[in-house]
CSV table of C-alpha atoms in Angstrom, one decimal:
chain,number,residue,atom,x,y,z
A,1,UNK,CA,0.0,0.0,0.0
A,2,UNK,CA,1.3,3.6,-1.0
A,3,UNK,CA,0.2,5.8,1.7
A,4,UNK,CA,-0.3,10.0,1.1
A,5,UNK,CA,3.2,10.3,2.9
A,6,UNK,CA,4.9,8.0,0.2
A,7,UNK,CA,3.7,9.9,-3.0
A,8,UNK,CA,4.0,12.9,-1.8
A,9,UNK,CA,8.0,12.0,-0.8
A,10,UNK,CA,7.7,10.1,-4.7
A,11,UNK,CA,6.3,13.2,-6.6
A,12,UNK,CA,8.5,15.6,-4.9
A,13,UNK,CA,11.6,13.7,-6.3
A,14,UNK,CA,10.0,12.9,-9.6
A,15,UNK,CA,9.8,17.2,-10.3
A,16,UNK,CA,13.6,16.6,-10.1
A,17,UNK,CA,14.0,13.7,-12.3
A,18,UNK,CA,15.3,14.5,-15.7
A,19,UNK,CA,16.2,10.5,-16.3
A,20,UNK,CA,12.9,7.9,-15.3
A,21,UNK,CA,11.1,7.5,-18.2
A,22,UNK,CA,9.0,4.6,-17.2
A,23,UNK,CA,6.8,4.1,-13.8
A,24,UNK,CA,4.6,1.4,-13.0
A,25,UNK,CA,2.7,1.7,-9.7
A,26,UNK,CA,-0.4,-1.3,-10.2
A,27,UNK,CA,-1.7,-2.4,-7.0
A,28,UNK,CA,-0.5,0.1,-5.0
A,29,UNK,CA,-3.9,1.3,-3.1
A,30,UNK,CA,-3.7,4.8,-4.5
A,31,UNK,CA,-6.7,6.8,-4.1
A,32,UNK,CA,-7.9,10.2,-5.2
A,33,UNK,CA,-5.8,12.1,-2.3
A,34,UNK,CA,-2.5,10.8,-3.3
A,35,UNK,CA,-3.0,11.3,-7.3
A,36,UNK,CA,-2.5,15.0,-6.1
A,37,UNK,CA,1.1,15.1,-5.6
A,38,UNK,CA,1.6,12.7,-8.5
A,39,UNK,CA,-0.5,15.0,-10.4
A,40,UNK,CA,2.0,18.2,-9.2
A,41,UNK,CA,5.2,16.0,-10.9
A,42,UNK,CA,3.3,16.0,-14.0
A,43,UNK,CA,2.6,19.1,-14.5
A,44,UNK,CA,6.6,20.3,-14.2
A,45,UNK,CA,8.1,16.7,-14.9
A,46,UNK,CA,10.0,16.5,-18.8
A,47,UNK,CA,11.2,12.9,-19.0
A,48,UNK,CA,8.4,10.5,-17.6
A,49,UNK,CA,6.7,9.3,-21.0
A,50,UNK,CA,4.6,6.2,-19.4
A,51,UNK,CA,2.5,6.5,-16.2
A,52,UNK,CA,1.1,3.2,-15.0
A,53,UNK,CA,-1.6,3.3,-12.1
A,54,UNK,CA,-3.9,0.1,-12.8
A,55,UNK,CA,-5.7,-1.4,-10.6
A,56,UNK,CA,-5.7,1.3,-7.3
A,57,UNK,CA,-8.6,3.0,-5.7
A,58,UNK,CA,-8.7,6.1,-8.1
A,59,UNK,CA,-12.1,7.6,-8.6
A,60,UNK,CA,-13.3,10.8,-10.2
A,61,UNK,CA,-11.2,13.3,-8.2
A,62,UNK,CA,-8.2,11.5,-8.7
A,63,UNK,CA,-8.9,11.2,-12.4
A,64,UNK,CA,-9.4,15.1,-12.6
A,65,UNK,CA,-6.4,15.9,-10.5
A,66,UNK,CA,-4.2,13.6,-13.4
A,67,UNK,CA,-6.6,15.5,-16.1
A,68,UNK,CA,-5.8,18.3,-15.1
A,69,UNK,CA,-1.9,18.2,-15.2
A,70,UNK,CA,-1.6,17.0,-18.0
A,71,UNK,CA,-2.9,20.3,-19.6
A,72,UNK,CA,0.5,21.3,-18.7
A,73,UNK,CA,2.5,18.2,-19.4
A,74,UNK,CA,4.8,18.1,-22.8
A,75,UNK,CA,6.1,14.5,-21.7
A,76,UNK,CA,3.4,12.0,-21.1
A,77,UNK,CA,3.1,9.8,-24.2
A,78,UNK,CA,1.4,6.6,-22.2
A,79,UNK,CA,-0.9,6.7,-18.9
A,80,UNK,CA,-2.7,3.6,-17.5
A,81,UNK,CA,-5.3,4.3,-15.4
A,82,UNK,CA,-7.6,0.1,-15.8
A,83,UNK,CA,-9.0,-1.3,-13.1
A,84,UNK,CA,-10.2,1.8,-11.3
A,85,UNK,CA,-13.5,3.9,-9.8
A,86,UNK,CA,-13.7,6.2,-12.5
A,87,UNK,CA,-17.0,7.0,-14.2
A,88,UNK,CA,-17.9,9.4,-16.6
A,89,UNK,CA,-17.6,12.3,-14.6
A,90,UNK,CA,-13.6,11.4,-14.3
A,91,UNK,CA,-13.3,10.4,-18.4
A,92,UNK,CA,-14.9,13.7,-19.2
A,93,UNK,CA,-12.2,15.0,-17.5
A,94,UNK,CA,-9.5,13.8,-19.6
A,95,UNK,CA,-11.3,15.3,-22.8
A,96,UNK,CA,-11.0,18.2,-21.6
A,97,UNK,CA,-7.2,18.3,-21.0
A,98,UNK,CA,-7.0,18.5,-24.9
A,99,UNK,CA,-7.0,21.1,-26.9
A,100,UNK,CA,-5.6,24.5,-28.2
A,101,UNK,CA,-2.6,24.7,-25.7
A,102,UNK,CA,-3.3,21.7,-24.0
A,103,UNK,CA,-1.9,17.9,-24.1
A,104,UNK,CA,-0.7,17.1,-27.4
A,105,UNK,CA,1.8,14.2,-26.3
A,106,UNK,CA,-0.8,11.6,-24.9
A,107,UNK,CA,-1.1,8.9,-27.3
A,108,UNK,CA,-2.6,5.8,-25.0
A,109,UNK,CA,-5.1,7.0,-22.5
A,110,UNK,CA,-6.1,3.3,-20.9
A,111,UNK,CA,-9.5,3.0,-18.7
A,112,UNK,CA,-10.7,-0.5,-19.3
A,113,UNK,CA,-12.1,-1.9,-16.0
A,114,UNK,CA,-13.7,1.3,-14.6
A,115,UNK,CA,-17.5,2.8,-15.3
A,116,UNK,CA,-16.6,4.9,-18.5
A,117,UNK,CA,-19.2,4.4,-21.3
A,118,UNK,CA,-18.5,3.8,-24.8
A,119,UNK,CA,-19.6,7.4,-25.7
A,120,UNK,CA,-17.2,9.0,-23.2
A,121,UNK,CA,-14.5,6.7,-24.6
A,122,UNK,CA,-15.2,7.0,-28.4
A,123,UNK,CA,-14.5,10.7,-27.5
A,124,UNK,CA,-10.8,10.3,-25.3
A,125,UNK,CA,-10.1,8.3,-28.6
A,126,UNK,CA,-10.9,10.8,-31.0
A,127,UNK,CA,-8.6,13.6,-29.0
A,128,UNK,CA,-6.1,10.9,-28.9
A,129,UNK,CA,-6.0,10.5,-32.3
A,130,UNK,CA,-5.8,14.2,-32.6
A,131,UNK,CA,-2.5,14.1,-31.2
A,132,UNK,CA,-1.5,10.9,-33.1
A,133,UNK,CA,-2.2,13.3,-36.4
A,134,UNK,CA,0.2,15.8,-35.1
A,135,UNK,CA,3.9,15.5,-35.2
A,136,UNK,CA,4.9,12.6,-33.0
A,137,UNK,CA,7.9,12.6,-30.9
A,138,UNK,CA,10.9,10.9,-32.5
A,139,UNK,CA,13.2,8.9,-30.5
A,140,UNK,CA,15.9,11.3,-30.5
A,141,UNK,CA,12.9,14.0,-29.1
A,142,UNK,CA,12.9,12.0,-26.5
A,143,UNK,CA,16.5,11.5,-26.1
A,144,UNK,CA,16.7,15.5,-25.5
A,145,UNK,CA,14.4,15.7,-23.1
């Protein structure tokens, strides 16, 4: 179990991190309370490009909190978010962290397992094929970053 004390300490030294790329935290116990300090490293952090959370106690909050960084976030290519409590209310939230001057790095926004309906989801697609359309990172992009 990751406790509010423990992402907090995790987020803090993720702003920092110029050289994870990859984090997988399934099974954790994370709830909607401790996505906000995960949520503070995406907004600032440059080099994580895959966020896993699958299978934690993240509802609606904790899904707006993540959607809501990543209207900053220039990094985030993959985020993971199956197994959940999020409904509608929390996959609206992701739609709208796209647009003009918004996230246009997602490319894999995964909520299979929670209470999102097909409409919801047909939509997160279409903004994630959006950013599919624009230009993608290359692998020396993400080298540089």
């Amino acid at each position: 179990t990751v406790n509010k004390n423990v992402t907090q300490s995790l987020g803090a030294s993720l702003r920092r991190n110029a050289t994870l790329r990859i984090l997988h935290m399934g099974y954790c116990d994370i709830n909607d309370e401790s996505t906000m300090a995960l949520a503070q490293m995406l907004e600032v952090n440059e080099s994580l490009t895959e966020l896993s959370l699958p299978w934690n106690n993240i509802g609606n909050k904790g899904a707006k909190n993540l959607a809501e960084s990543l209207k900053k976030n220039k990094a985030l290519i993959s985020l993971v978010l199956s197994g959940n409590s999020i409904t509608n209310k929390g996959g609206h939230s992701f739609n709208l962290a796209f647009g003009p001057g918004a996230n246009q790095t997602l490319l894999d926004l995964e909520l299979d397992g929670n209470e999102v309906t097909e409409q919801v989801l047909t939509k997160i697609q279409k903004n994630l094929i959006k950013n599919a359309n624009k230009k993608k990172p290359t692998a020396s992009d993400l080298m540089q970053m």
